[in-house]
Coordinates of C-alpha atoms and ligand atoms in Angstrom, one line a residue:
M1 CA 3.5 -27.7 -12.8
E2 CA 1.0 -27.3 -15.5
T3 CA -0.5 -23.8 -15.8
T4 CA -4.2 -23.4 -16.6
F5 CA -4.0 -19.6 -16.0
K6 CA -4.3 -18.6 -19.6
K7 CA -7.5 -20.6 -20.0
M8 CA -9.0 -19.2 -16.8
K9 CA -8.0 -15.6 -17.5
H10 CA -11.5 -14.4 -18.5
R11 CA -13.6 -16.3 -16.0
T12 CA -14.5 -15.5 -12.5
I13 CA -13.0 -18.3 -10.6
I14 CA -12.8 -17.0 -7.0
T15 CA -15.7 -17.8 -4.7
Q16 CA -16.1 -16.9 -1.1
E17 CA -15.2 -20.4 -0.2
N18 CA -12.0 -20.8 -2.2
G19 CA -11.1 -17.2 -1.6
R20 CA -11.1 -17.7 2.2
Y21 CA -9.3 -21.0 1.7
F22 CA -6.6 -19.1 -0.2
L23 CA -6.0 -16.9 2.9
T24 CA -5.4 -19.9 5.1
D25 CA -2.3 -22.1 4.9
R26 CA -4.1 -25.4 4.4
I27 CA -2.6 -25.6 0.9
R28 CA 0.7 -26.6 2.5
D29 CA -0.9 -29.9 3.7
E30 CA -1.8 -30.7 0.1
V31 CA 1.3 -29.7 -1.9
N32 CA 3.7 -32.5 -2.6
F33 CA 7.0 -30.7 -1.9
W34 CA 9.0 -33.7 -3.2
T35 CA 7.8 -33.0 -6.7
T36 CA 8.5 -29.2 -6.9
A37 CA 11.0 -28.0 -9.5
Q38 CA 13.5 -27.4 -6.8
S39 CA 13.2 -31.0 -5.5
E40 CA 13.5 -32.3 -9.0
G41 CA 16.9 -30.5 -9.4
I42 CA 15.7 -28.0 -12.0
H43 CA 17.7 -24.8 -12.0
P44 CA 16.0 -21.8 -10.3
P45 CA 14.9 -18.9 -12.6
P46 CA 17.4 -16.0 -12.5
A47 CA 16.8 -13.3 -9.8
Q48 CA 16.7 -10.5 -12.3
K49 CA 15.2 -10.4 -15.8
P50 CA 18.0 -9.5 -18.2
A51 CA 17.9 -6.2 -20.1
P52 CA 16.8 -6.5 -23.7
T53 CA 19.7 -6.6 -26.2
D54 CA 20.7 -3.2 -27.6
S55 CA 18.6 -1.4 -24.9
R56 CA 19.8 1.8 -23.2
V57 CA 20.9 1.2 -19.7
I58 CA 21.2 4.1 -17.3
M59 CA 23.4 3.7 -14.3
L60 CA 21.9 5.1 -11.1
P61 CA 24.0 7.0 -8.5
G62 CA 25.6 4.7 -5.9
R63 CA 24.4 4.6 -2.4
D64 CA 27.6 6.1 -1.0
S65 CA 27.1 9.3 -3.1
W66 CA 23.4 9.9 -2.5
S67 CA 22.3 13.2 -1.0
I68 CA 19.3 11.9 1.0
P69 CA 18.7 13.4 4.4
P70 CA 18.6 11.1 7.4
C71 CA 15.1 10.1 8.5
D72 CA 13.9 9.0 11.9
I73 CA 12.1 5.6 11.6
Q74 CA 9.6 6.6 14.3
S75 CA 8.6 9.7 12.4
A76 CA 8.4 7.9 9.1
I77 CA 6.1 5.3 10.5
A78 CA 4.0 7.9 12.4
D79 CA 3.6 10.2 9.4
R80 CA 3.1 7.6 6.7
Q81 CA -0.2 8.0 4.8
S82 CA -1.5 7.6 1.3
H83 CA -1.0 10.7 -0.9
R84 CA -2.9 11.2 -4.1
R85 CA -1.9 14.9 -4.8
F86 CA 1.6 15.8 -5.9
T87 CA 3.4 19.0 -6.7
T88 CA 5.0 19.4 -10.2
A89 CA 8.5 19.1 -8.8
P90 CA 10.7 16.4 -10.3
L91 CA 12.5 13.7 -8.3
T92 CA 16.3 13.7 -8.5
P93 CA 18.2 10.6 -9.7
D94 CA 19.5 10.2 -6.1
E95 CA 15.9 10.1 -4.9
L96 CA 14.8 7.6 -7.6
A97 CA 17.8 5.4 -6.8
F98 CA 16.9 5.6 -3.1
L99 CA 13.3 4.6 -3.6
L100 CA 14.2 1.7 -5.9
W101 CA 16.8 0.5 -3.4
A102 CA 14.3 0.8 -0.5
S103 CA 11.6 -1.2 -2.2
Q104 CA 13.6 -3.8 -4.2
G105 CA 17.3 -3.2 -3.7
V106 CA 19.8 -6.0 -3.3
R107 CA 21.6 -6.4 0.0
K108 CA 23.6 -9.4 -0.9
V109 CA 24.0 -11.7 -3.9
L110 CA 24.0 -15.3 -2.8
H111 CA 24.2 -16.6 -6.3
K112 CA 22.7 -15.8 -9.7
A113 CA 19.3 -17.0 -8.7
A114 CA 19.2 -16.0 -5.0
V115 CA 19.7 -12.6 -3.6
L116 CA 18.9 -10.9 -0.3
R117 CA 17.0 -7.6 -0.7
T118 CA 15.9 -4.7 1.5
V119 CA 12.5 -6.4 1.9
P120 CA 11.8 -10.0 3.0
S121 CA 10.4 -12.6 0.6
A122 CA 9.1 -16.1 1.3
G123 CA 11.9 -18.6 0.7
C124 CA 14.0 -15.7 -0.5
R125 CA 12.4 -16.1 -4.0
H126 CA 11.8 -12.4 -4.7
P127 CA 9.4 -12.9 -7.6
F128 CA 8.9 -9.2 -8.6
E129 CA 10.3 -6.9 -11.3
T130 CA 9.9 -3.1 -10.9
Y131 CA 8.8 -1.1 -13.9
L132 CA 8.7 2.7 -13.8
G133 CA 6.4 5.1 -15.6
I134 CA 8.8 8.1 -15.4
L135 CA 7.2 11.5 -16.0
R136 CA 9.5 13.9 -14.0
V137 CA 12.9 12.8 -12.9
T138 CA 15.7 15.3 -13.5
G139 CA 17.9 14.3 -16.5
I140 CA 15.9 11.2 -17.4
E141 CA 13.5 11.3 -20.4
S142 CA 9.9 10.4 -19.8
G143 CA 9.1 6.8 -20.6
I144 CA 8.7 3.2 -19.3
Y145 CA 11.8 1.8 -17.6
R146 CA 12.7 -1.3 -15.7
Y147 CA 14.9 -1.5 -12.6
L148 CA 18.0 -3.8 -12.7
P149 CA 18.7 -4.2 -9.0
M150 CA 21.8 -6.3 -9.4
D151 CA 23.3 -3.5 -11.5
N152 CA 21.9 -0.4 -9.7
A153 CA 20.6 0.7 -13.1
I154 CA 17.4 1.2 -15.1
V155 CA 16.8 0.1 -18.6
A156 CA 14.8 2.2 -21.1
L157 CA 11.9 0.2 -22.6
R158 CA 9.8 2.7 -24.4
E159 CA 9.2 6.5 -24.9
G160 CA 6.7 8.4 -22.8
E161 CA 4.3 9.8 -25.4
N162 CA 0.8 9.9 -23.9
L163 CA 2.2 8.3 -20.7
P164 CA 0.0 10.3 -18.3
A165 CA -3.2 9.2 -20.1
Q166 CA -2.0 5.6 -20.4
L167 CA -1.1 5.4 -16.7
T168 CA -4.5 6.9 -15.7
A169 CA -6.3 4.5 -18.0
A170 CA -4.3 1.5 -16.7
A171 CA -5.2 2.6 -13.2
R172 CA -8.9 2.5 -14.1
G173 CA -9.2 6.2 -14.3
Q174 CA -7.4 7.1 -11.1
A175 CA -5.8 10.3 -12.3
F176 CA -3.0 10.5 -9.7
A177 CA -1.3 7.6 -11.5
G178 CA -0.7 10.0 -14.4
Q179 CA 0.1 13.0 -12.3
A180 CA 3.0 11.5 -10.3
A181 CA 6.7 12.2 -10.9
V182 CA 7.1 8.4 -11.3
T183 CA 4.7 5.5 -11.0
F184 CA 6.2 2.3 -9.7
I185 CA 4.6 -0.8 -11.3
W186 CA 5.4 -4.2 -9.9
T187 CA 5.0 -7.3 -12.0
V188 CA 5.4 -10.9 -10.7
I189 CA 7.2 -13.8 -12.4
P190 CA 5.4 -16.6 -10.5
E191 CA 7.8 -19.3 -11.6
R192 CA 10.5 -17.9 -9.2
T193 CA 8.3 -18.8 -6.2
E194 CA 6.6 -21.8 -7.8
W195 CA 10.1 -23.3 -8.3
R196 CA 10.2 -23.9 -4.5
Y197 CA 6.5 -23.8 -3.3
A198 CA 4.4 -24.9 -6.3
E199 CA 0.7 -24.2 -5.5
A200 CA 1.7 -22.9 -2.1
S201 CA 3.2 -19.9 -3.9
Y202 CA 0.3 -17.6 -4.4
K203 CA -0.6 -16.4 -1.0
V204 CA 3.1 -15.7 -0.1
I205 CA 3.5 -13.8 -3.4
A206 CA 0.7 -11.5 -2.3
L207 CA 2.2 -11.1 1.1
D208 CA 5.6 -10.3 -0.4
A209 CA 4.1 -7.5 -2.5
G210 CA 2.9 -5.7 0.6
H211 CA 6.4 -5.4 2.0
V212 CA 7.7 -3.9 -1.1
C213 CA 5.1 -1.1 -1.2
Q214 CA 5.3 -0.4 2.5
N215 CA 9.1 0.2 2.2
L216 CA 8.3 2.6 -0.7
Y217 CA 5.8 4.5 1.5
L218 CA 8.4 4.8 4.3
A219 CA 11.2 5.8 2.0
C220 CA 9.0 8.6 0.5
E221 CA 8.8 10.1 4.0
A222 CA 12.5 10.7 3.9
I223 CA 12.4 12.9 0.8
G224 CA 9.3 15.0 1.1
A225 CA 7.4 12.7 -1.3
G226 CA 4.3 10.6 -1.0
T227 CA 2.7 7.6 -2.6
C228 CA -0.5 5.6 -2.7
A229 CA -0.8 1.9 -3.3
I230 CA -3.1 0.9 -6.1
A231 CA -4.5 -2.6 -6.4
A232 CA -7.5 -1.6 -8.7
Y233 CA -6.1 -1.5 -12.2
D234 CA -6.9 -2.8 -15.7
Q235 CA -4.8 -6.0 -16.0
T236 CA -4.6 -6.0 -19.8
L237 CA -3.8 -2.2 -20.1
L238 CA -1.1 -2.3 -17.5
D239 CA 0.5 -5.5 -18.8
D240 CA 0.5 -4.0 -22.3
L241 CA 2.0 -0.7 -21.0
V242 CA 5.0 -2.4 -19.4
G243 CA 5.3 -5.0 -22.2
V244 CA 4.7 -8.3 -20.4
D245 CA 2.9 -11.3 -21.6
G246 CA 0.3 -11.5 -18.9
D247 CA 1.0 -15.1 -18.2
Q248 CA 4.6 -15.9 -17.3
E249 CA 4.9 -12.3 -16.1
F250 CA 2.0 -10.0 -15.2
S251 CA 1.4 -6.8 -13.2
I252 CA 0.3 -7.1 -9.6
Y253 CA 0.5 -3.7 -7.9
L254 CA 1.4 -0.1 -8.6
S255 CA 2.2 3.0 -6.6
P256 CA 2.5 6.5 -8.0
V257 CA 5.1 8.8 -6.3
G258 CA 5.4 12.5 -6.3
K259 CA 6.7 15.4 -4.2
I260 CA 4.2 16.6 -1.6
R261 CA 6.2 19.6 -0.2
Ligands
FMN301 C1 -3.5 -3.4 -1.1 C2 -4.0 -2.0 -1.2 C3 -4.7 -1.5 -2.3 C4 -5.0 -0.2 -2.5 N1 -5.6 0.2 -3.6 C5 -5.9 1.5 -3.8 C6 -6.5 2.0 -5.0 O1 -6.7 1.3 -5.9 N2 -6.8 3.3 -5.0 C7 -6.6 4.2 -4.0 O2 -6.9 5.4 -4.1 N3 -6.1 3.7 -2.8 C8 -5.7 2.5 -2.7 N4 -5.1 2.0 -1.5 C9 -4.9 3.0 -0.4 C10 -5.9 2.8 0.7 O3 -7.1 3.4 0.3 C11 -5.3 3.5 2.0 O4 -4.2 2.8 2.4 C12 -6.4 3.5 3.1 O5 -7.5 4.4 2.8 C13 -5.8 4.0 4.4 O6 -5.2 5.3 4.3 P1 -3.7 5.5 4.6 O7 -2.8 4.7 3.7 O8 -3.5 7.0 4.4 O9 -3.4 5.1 6.0 C14 -4.7 0.7 -1.4 C15 -4.0 0.3 -0.3 C16 -3.6 -1.0 -0.2 C17 -2.8 -1.5 1.0

């Protein structure tokens, strides 16, 4: 499928008419599913972006060793709310591993390009990568990291100098993004979903993102932490901060997390 995204990047292309159309499922009547990359026998993109060569990979504690208190699902749902004020307490590596697992963890590897995760995804395509702006996690230096869900690890991408100010600017001045213990930043690699659904990918990608963040909200309830979804961000600043090209991969959603009690 030819992409015109780069050319359209700086233009307003959404009208009320086509925006509402996007929310319907009429696109499915128009896509020729016989000509998708999957139908043409092209290999699916990998489920996890590899770590850059020579990068520092930090293994996260395994699920069987976490010290995370049990949490009643009814209370977690009843108490969930958006939090924009955090204490200065750090998260522990167990808590970070738990939040990453809850939002994007792998339940089962089907093969290199298809995994089941803790959240649902249309066609099991799971098009997201999770980047972290780490400010306060015990034993982990401040910086930008990326989650490697297949390895239960994070990879260090860059150091954290000026990170609070950069996160705040990337969140269009929403200061709590730079005051969190860790800000979760999700990017999308649209090709993972386009491989199966072509132009019918975009609505389901947006739906998929909601599940990821909701699981983060609920997991925060178990550890005395809070979060607040952010969809209002500066596309260029956030893409540059996490180091993605803004075309084949770009940021789509973020959610700062911090202790609230
Ligand atoms: C898709 C989405 C985008 C949002 N974007 C922002 C945002 O940019 N800034 C913000 O402060 N809150 C944002 N929120 C949080 C909402 O304002 C919040 O969910 C709403 O006010 C209801 O409050 P509650 O989450 O405590 O129930 C967003 C929530 C969602 C689901």
